[in-house]
XYZ file of C-alpha atoms in Angstrom:
445
model
C 31.410 -17.206 12.600
C 27.778 -16.227 12.453
C 24.938 -18.569 10.313
C 22.330 -16.410 8.769
C 19.246 -16.736 10.537
C 15.222 -15.976 8.516
C 14.476 -11.743 9.085
C 11.744 -11.436 11.454
C 9.351 -8.778 9.960
C 6.125 -6.646 11.091
C 3.291 -5.991 8.812
C 0.081 -5.538 9.260
C -0.987 -8.637 8.991
C 1.261 -11.017 10.962
C -0.991 -13.040 14.171
C -0.726 -11.507 17.615
C 1.181 -14.900 18.846
C 4.534 -13.288 16.665
C 4.091 -9.989 18.060
C 3.766 -11.674 21.513
C 7.064 -13.515 20.269
C 8.929 -10.657 19.154
C 8.179 -7.957 22.239
C 8.845 -11.315 24.811
C 11.907 -9.965 27.150
C 14.569 -11.963 28.489
C 14.307 -12.616 32.825
C 16.381 -9.158 34.415
C 19.039 -12.181 35.422
C 19.083 -12.389 31.570
C 19.162 -9.322 30.969
C 21.289 -8.628 33.068
C 24.205 -11.420 32.177
C 24.353 -9.820 28.594
C 24.303 -6.364 29.713
C 28.375 -6.460 30.182
C 28.451 -8.793 26.306
C 26.535 -5.857 24.236
C 29.008 -3.795 25.981
C 31.945 -5.526 24.379
C 29.988 -6.175 20.928
C 29.181 -1.953 20.935
C 32.374 -1.463 21.563
C 34.147 -3.498 18.600
C 31.635 -1.957 16.649
C 32.409 1.779 16.980
C 35.905 0.867 15.569
C 35.627 -1.639 12.486
C 33.094 1.238 11.922
C 34.619 3.784 12.805
C 35.810 7.616 10.920
C 37.415 6.886 9.225
C 36.593 4.440 6.733
C 36.233 5.638 3.886
C 32.343 7.686 3.465
C 32.332 8.196 -0.423
C 30.014 5.319 -1.601
C 27.147 6.264 1.323
C 23.506 6.912 -1.915
C 23.790 9.836 -3.425
C 21.585 11.115 -6.173
C 22.694 12.734 -8.691
C 19.514 15.313 -9.599
C 20.669 15.121 -12.908
C 20.247 11.555 -14.166
C 16.831 10.398 -11.793
C 20.217 8.138 -11.044
C 20.656 7.237 -6.623
C 24.623 5.857 -7.153
C 25.774 3.449 -4.555
C 22.356 2.133 -3.052
C 22.910 -0.541 -0.652
C 20.808 -3.902 -1.219
C 18.423 -5.672 1.147
C 16.587 -8.467 -0.272
C 13.449 -9.177 1.146
C 10.710 -12.018 0.786
C 8.712 -9.173 0.732
C 7.610 -5.826 -1.036
C 7.520 -2.099 0.670
C 4.955 0.123 -2.043
C 6.082 4.104 -1.447
C 3.517 4.949 0.020
C 4.534 2.465 2.759
C 5.802 2.926 5.941
C 6.509 -0.134 8.094
C 8.962 -1.298 11.073
C 11.242 -4.430 10.310
C 13.254 -6.044 12.220
C 16.401 -6.865 10.774
C 18.848 -10.355 12.513
C 20.180 -11.480 9.323
C 24.286 -10.457 10.617
C 25.086 -9.043 6.574
C 22.696 -7.720 6.633
C 23.375 -5.973 9.793
C 26.367 -5.394 8.916
C 25.489 -3.834 6.075
C 23.296 -1.759 8.064
C 26.070 -0.925 10.566
C 28.408 0.387 7.343
C 25.492 2.612 5.906
C 24.136 4.449 8.658
C 27.970 5.571 10.129
C 28.914 6.911 7.570
C 25.533 9.013 6.769
C 26.354 9.767 10.108
C 29.196 11.284 9.601
C 28.959 12.031 5.656
C 25.386 14.484 6.392
C 27.259 16.708 9.232
C 29.634 18.334 6.007
C 26.998 17.524 2.968
C 23.897 18.636 4.801
C 21.646 14.786 3.818
C 18.868 14.736 5.688
C 17.821 11.258 4.850
C 19.571 7.368 4.827
C 18.749 5.066 1.739
C 18.365 1.379 1.534
C 17.122 -0.145 -1.878
C 15.167 -3.017 -1.295
C 14.659 -6.175 -3.591
C 11.885 -8.799 -4.117
C 13.221 -12.606 -3.802
C 10.833 -16.022 -3.583
C 12.898 -17.431 -0.158
C 11.159 -20.475 -1.726
C 13.794 -19.837 -4.620
C 16.402 -19.098 -3.045
C 16.352 -20.018 0.592
C 17.375 -17.986 4.001
C 21.700 -18.436 2.886
C 22.175 -14.611 0.542
C 25.598 -16.541 0.023
C 23.683 -19.310 -2.376
C 21.288 -16.789 -3.452
C 21.350 -15.305 -7.414
C 23.685 -13.256 -8.870
C 22.017 -9.234 -8.708
C 21.739 -7.868 -12.725
C 20.368 -4.648 -14.147
C 17.910 -3.861 -16.589
C 20.015 -4.172 -18.816
C 20.898 -7.835 -18.147
C 17.600 -8.959 -16.835
C 16.175 -12.371 -19.138
C 13.092 -10.421 -21.007
C 11.563 -14.919 -20.406
C 12.595 -14.783 -16.836
C 9.692 -14.956 -14.597
C 11.127 -14.704 -10.312
C 14.041 -12.486 -10.612
C 13.714 -8.999 -10.620
C 15.804 -6.008 -11.207
C 12.492 -3.435 -9.885
C 13.211 -2.496 -6.323
C 11.856 0.162 -4.145
C 13.089 3.349 -2.688
C 13.536 3.245 1.269
C 14.291 6.125 3.991
C 15.622 5.084 7.102
C 12.901 7.715 9.126
C 14.957 6.517 12.603
C 16.881 3.239 13.679
C 16.989 0.670 17.583
C 19.690 -1.028 18.192
C 18.093 -4.632 20.882
C 20.444 -6.019 23.762
C 20.685 -8.696 21.761
C 22.871 -7.615 18.709
C 18.860 -7.334 15.914
C 18.694 -3.728 14.015
C 15.092 -2.987 14.462
C 14.437 -0.444 11.118
C 11.208 1.931 10.577
C 11.950 3.114 6.836
C 9.503 4.920 4.441
C 8.690 3.554 0.537
C 8.692 6.369 -1.442
C 10.253 5.607 -4.936
C 10.854 2.659 -7.787
C 14.003 1.740 -9.316
C 15.546 -0.241 -11.957
C 18.957 -1.792 -11.118
C 21.484 -0.087 -13.504
C 24.423 -1.008 -11.705
C 26.198 -3.998 -10.048
C 29.494 -3.233 -7.993
C 29.673 -5.127 -5.092
C 27.808 -9.116 -4.915
C 29.095 -9.585 -0.865
C 29.489 -9.009 2.557
C 26.434 -7.372 0.900
C 24.690 -5.954 -2.343
C 26.042 -2.371 -3.698
C 24.084 -1.006 -7.454
C 23.949 1.877 -9.262
C 20.130 2.520 -8.828
C 17.601 4.691 -11.467
C 14.882 5.982 -10.351
C 11.144 5.070 -11.867
C 8.547 7.453 -12.192
C 5.353 6.450 -13.490
C 4.261 7.248 -17.755
C 1.718 9.785 -17.034
C 5.139 11.574 -14.766
C 6.872 11.345 -18.234
C 3.549 13.848 -20.376
C 4.263 16.767 -22.650
C 7.969 15.156 -23.605
C 8.636 15.622 -19.534
C 12.098 13.105 -19.907
C 12.417 10.739 -16.837
C 15.843 12.678 -14.676
C 13.192 15.852 -14.641
C 10.945 13.271 -13.387
C 12.480 12.035 -11.022
C 14.198 15.590 -10.169
C 10.082 17.156 -9.546
C 10.005 13.591 -7.080
C 12.415 14.588 -4.626
C 12.672 18.502 -5.330
C 9.243 19.026 -4.953
C 6.581 16.963 -4.053
C 8.490 14.588 -1.146
C 8.355 17.969 1.086
C 3.838 17.119 1.306
C 3.941 12.929 0.030
C 5.560 13.209 3.597
C 6.108 12.931 6.657
C 9.605 13.179 7.879
C 8.584 13.979 11.364
C 8.340 10.646 12.954
C 10.211 7.856 15.279
C 9.966 4.569 16.413
C 9.067 5.492 19.587
C 7.921 8.503 21.377
C 11.345 9.410 23.125
C 14.946 8.508 22.786
C 16.975 9.057 19.277
C 18.898 7.304 16.765
C 20.259 3.872 17.211
C 20.052 3.673 20.683
C 19.156 0.638 22.294
C 15.306 -0.332 23.216
C 12.950 -3.038 23.593
C 10.839 -4.194 21.252
C 7.601 -4.357 23.894
C 8.039 -0.484 23.544
C 7.778 -0.389 19.499
C 4.856 -3.790 19.549
C 1.053 -3.724 20.215
C -0.266 0.189 19.995
C 2.977 1.928 18.821
C 2.831 -0.550 15.769
C 0.028 -0.023 14.716
C -0.066 3.920 14.634
C 3.422 3.859 12.515
C 2.197 1.144 9.616
C 1.190 1.142 7.585
C 0.293 4.282 5.218
C 2.606 7.245 5.395
C 0.924 10.439 6.832
C 1.140 14.075 4.327
C 3.394 16.701 6.028
C 0.935 18.935 7.108
C 3.435 21.059 8.158
C 4.954 21.737 3.822
C 2.974 24.786 3.598
C 2.149 26.311 -0.250
C 4.823 29.359 -0.160
C 7.530 26.404 0.693
C 6.086 24.202 -2.652
C 5.550 26.319 -4.312
C 9.275 27.884 -3.853
C 10.388 23.592 -4.727
C 8.429 23.283 -7.180
C 10.142 26.343 -8.401
C 14.453 25.552 -8.731
C 13.292 22.912 -9.050
C 11.977 23.938 -12.420
C 15.287 25.733 -13.339
C 17.966 22.173 -12.926
C 18.887 21.233 -16.624
C 18.798 17.431 -16.849
C 20.329 15.115 -18.988
C 19.553 12.467 -21.207
C 19.957 8.639 -20.478
C 21.024 6.837 -23.017
C 18.116 3.683 -23.918
C 16.298 4.673 -20.844
C 11.987 4.241 -21.047
C 9.738 3.239 -19.744
C 8.831 1.765 -23.394
C 12.005 0.434 -23.448
C 11.838 -0.828 -19.917
C 7.976 -2.728 -21.283
C 9.503 -4.062 -23.817
C 12.292 -6.183 -22.124
C 9.714 -7.693 -19.365
C 11.366 -5.229 -17.216
C 7.620 -3.827 -16.397
C 4.352 -4.845 -17.419
C 0.986 -4.530 -16.469
C -1.489 -7.678 -15.513
C -3.167 -9.577 -18.661
C -6.665 -7.762 -17.825
C -4.980 -4.259 -18.371
C -3.131 -5.484 -21.727
C -7.107 -7.181 -22.449
C -9.011 -3.958 -22.470
C -5.963 -2.699 -24.817
C -5.871 -5.326 -27.442
C -10.035 -4.642 -27.073
C -9.860 -1.255 -27.535
C -11.324 -0.276 -24.005
C -10.481 2.649 -23.484
C -10.595 3.758 -19.450
C -8.873 6.624 -18.083
C -7.329 6.632 -14.730
C -10.731 8.948 -12.802
C -12.470 5.950 -14.818
C -10.861 3.272 -12.967
C -10.770 5.354 -9.702
C -14.206 5.619 -9.171
C -14.693 2.362 -8.969
C -12.163 1.042 -7.400
C -14.249 3.878 -4.594
C -17.294 1.691 -4.797
C -15.285 -1.380 -3.858
C -13.125 0.762 -1.438
C -16.547 1.525 -0.247
C -19.076 -1.852 -0.062
C -15.321 -3.306 1.219
C -16.688 -1.011 4.167
C -20.158 -1.468 3.944
C -19.973 -4.792 4.518
C -17.004 -5.960 7.078
C -18.672 -3.140 9.069
C -14.963 -0.941 9.148
C -16.800 2.476 9.492
C -14.232 4.151 12.395
C -11.417 1.874 11.392
C -10.458 3.440 7.387
C -7.178 4.530 7.627
C -7.442 8.979 7.436
C -4.210 8.585 5.713
C -5.875 6.027 3.292
C -9.216 8.997 3.538
C -7.168 11.382 3.235
C -6.442 10.455 -1.170
C -10.464 10.440 -1.785
C -11.209 13.046 -4.155
C -13.765 15.805 -3.724
C -16.792 16.492 -5.743
C -17.689 13.426 -7.887
C -21.717 12.306 -7.981
C -21.217 9.177 -6.194
C -23.960 7.060 -5.350
C -27.312 7.743 -2.905
C -25.341 4.518 -0.189
C -21.888 5.830 -0.518
C -20.224 6.508 2.853
C -17.139 7.482 2.595
C -17.597 11.435 1.880
C -19.676 10.844 5.388
C -16.715 9.368 6.862
C -14.004 12.132 4.930
C -16.479 14.680 6.218
C -16.509 13.412 9.544
C -12.591 13.377 10.425
C -12.653 16.558 8.272
C -15.532 18.513 11.115
C -13.974 16.462 13.974
C -10.622 17.709 12.929
C -11.978 21.784 12.825
C -13.404 21.523 16.183
C -10.611 19.943 17.768
C -13.362 16.626 18.324
C -13.274 13.251 20.162
C -10.787 11.727 17.938
C -8.056 10.429 18.286
C -5.605 11.936 15.434
C -2.734 12.273 15.734
C -2.392 15.323 12.354
C -4.859 17.099 11.134
C -7.053 15.229 8.389
C -6.481 17.263 5.056
C -8.053 16.360 1.645
C -5.374 16.517 -0.319
C -6.906 16.697 -4.014
C -7.979 19.890 -2.148
C -3.853 21.751 -2.438
C -3.106 23.271 -5.160
C 0.202 23.841 -6.975
C -0.470 19.641 -6.569
C -1.053 17.642 -9.413
C -4.075 15.099 -9.894
C -1.750 12.503 -10.920
C 0.564 12.813 -7.851
C -2.494 12.290 -5.698
C -3.642 8.703 -8.067
C -0.270 7.004 -7.940
C -0.644 7.173 -3.932
C -3.723 5.688 -4.212
C -2.237 2.978 -6.545
C 0.080 1.403 -4.483
C -1.679 2.347 -0.876
C -5.419 0.841 -1.698
C -3.422 -2.691 -2.476
C -3.738 -2.103 1.472
C -6.441 -4.029 1.470
C -6.013 -6.701 -0.231
C -4.541 -9.848 1.669
C -4.777 -13.490 1.726
C -2.781 -15.211 -1.268
C -5.061 -17.142 -4.414
C -3.442 -18.513 -7.458
C -4.395 -15.895 -9.507
C -1.311 -14.593 -12.385
C -1.755 -11.000 -10.042
C -0.674 -13.212 -7.525
C 1.472 -15.677 -8.449
C 4.848 -13.096 -7.786
C 3.624 -11.408 -4.844
C 0.853 -8.698 -5.249
C 3.326 -5.673 -4.589
C 5.665 -6.695 -6.096
C 3.478 -7.226 -8.842
C 2.349 -3.974 -8.483
C 5.354 -2.225 -8.835
C 6.557 -3.856 -11.608
C 3.398 -2.142 -13.706
C 4.661 0.810 -15.776
C 1.726 2.958 -15.299
C -0.636 4.345 -12.572
C -3.923 4.245 -14.296
C -2.847 -0.223 -14.670
C -1.612 -0.104 -11.017
C -5.142 1.304 -10.426
C -7.064 -1.773 -12.799
C -5.388 -4.498 -11.039
C -5.786 -3.118 -7.612
C -9.381 -3.493 -8.973
């Protein structure tokens, strides 16, 4: 009889005393006593999650529809965004059951299907509204059943891919996850012991230009762009393998700072591979999705722009995504100068800075980016774990994708809580539900 406990999560804004608490190790005597017990627990788990289970229900992307089938869901009081990487500590027994089942099933199925990643979905729920007990949470709804006047719940979540996981000798799990896409729940298959859904991947409106369908945009994301946008050679620790037991102290601290909050672009993805992926993806034939469009989801309040952006349309003001981006970089530049963050601004954010712009004379970000490029070329005196490359200069990489990534990543500079409409639901969840890149850039600005 386990009773769920509140989950412990580590983010860049978590206070140091919480990190210290997470890193605290039991004494050697306590470790000696717990080892036989955990060995017994692991042996029972190996039997319970044995290989004779049905693995047909592991998550699977249908590229002709853009639908992720059989996606297990993590309920969370926070939202990750595409382009963000985080470490999650899982101590809820129901979530551990789901992850053990999903990860072991993925390991078995990937041997024959050559799947590269195990996926889970994340859905935001305000803990003040639902409490900690998963048995008392509201029923999950699909976008078709989502009430247009429901300002508290959501059916829009983030698709996470699990890059690495470790087990802790007290029964917890530690995950390294990357947010790669957003989705809307299309069908709920199961509520207990954990939630399983079909999830429709949702691109931004800008990706649907020139009559591009949602399935075509999703196929391009998974078939071509992800290999360049998301580094795939990243682990929780520099040694060891997935599934092994680990001490929390090996992950928090300096190692944690190296892992969060951004996903690095994949410097190993060459132009030839990118061109080949684009050509292969364009040859795929998607199918139509009945009754689903970004406009339809917006009309049902599943997706929505922030009020100030909607007011611009009413007033007839026309601002391009490039206009908003320029003003956003000016604000980021001022933020860096006022806070004295010249040496602390993340290279993973600076890689998104556009080139060839007419910046003000006191604009410091261009100098920071140029300095990173120079030191990278010379092998310089800074610790760059990967080459620094301005992605705007990468051939065959659309500017719209760079802007989309910036619209999510720039939110890392927003912190604290205010009573504004933007932050009522949680700033990241609000941004996730904005239907287009332009509106999201405006919301961050």
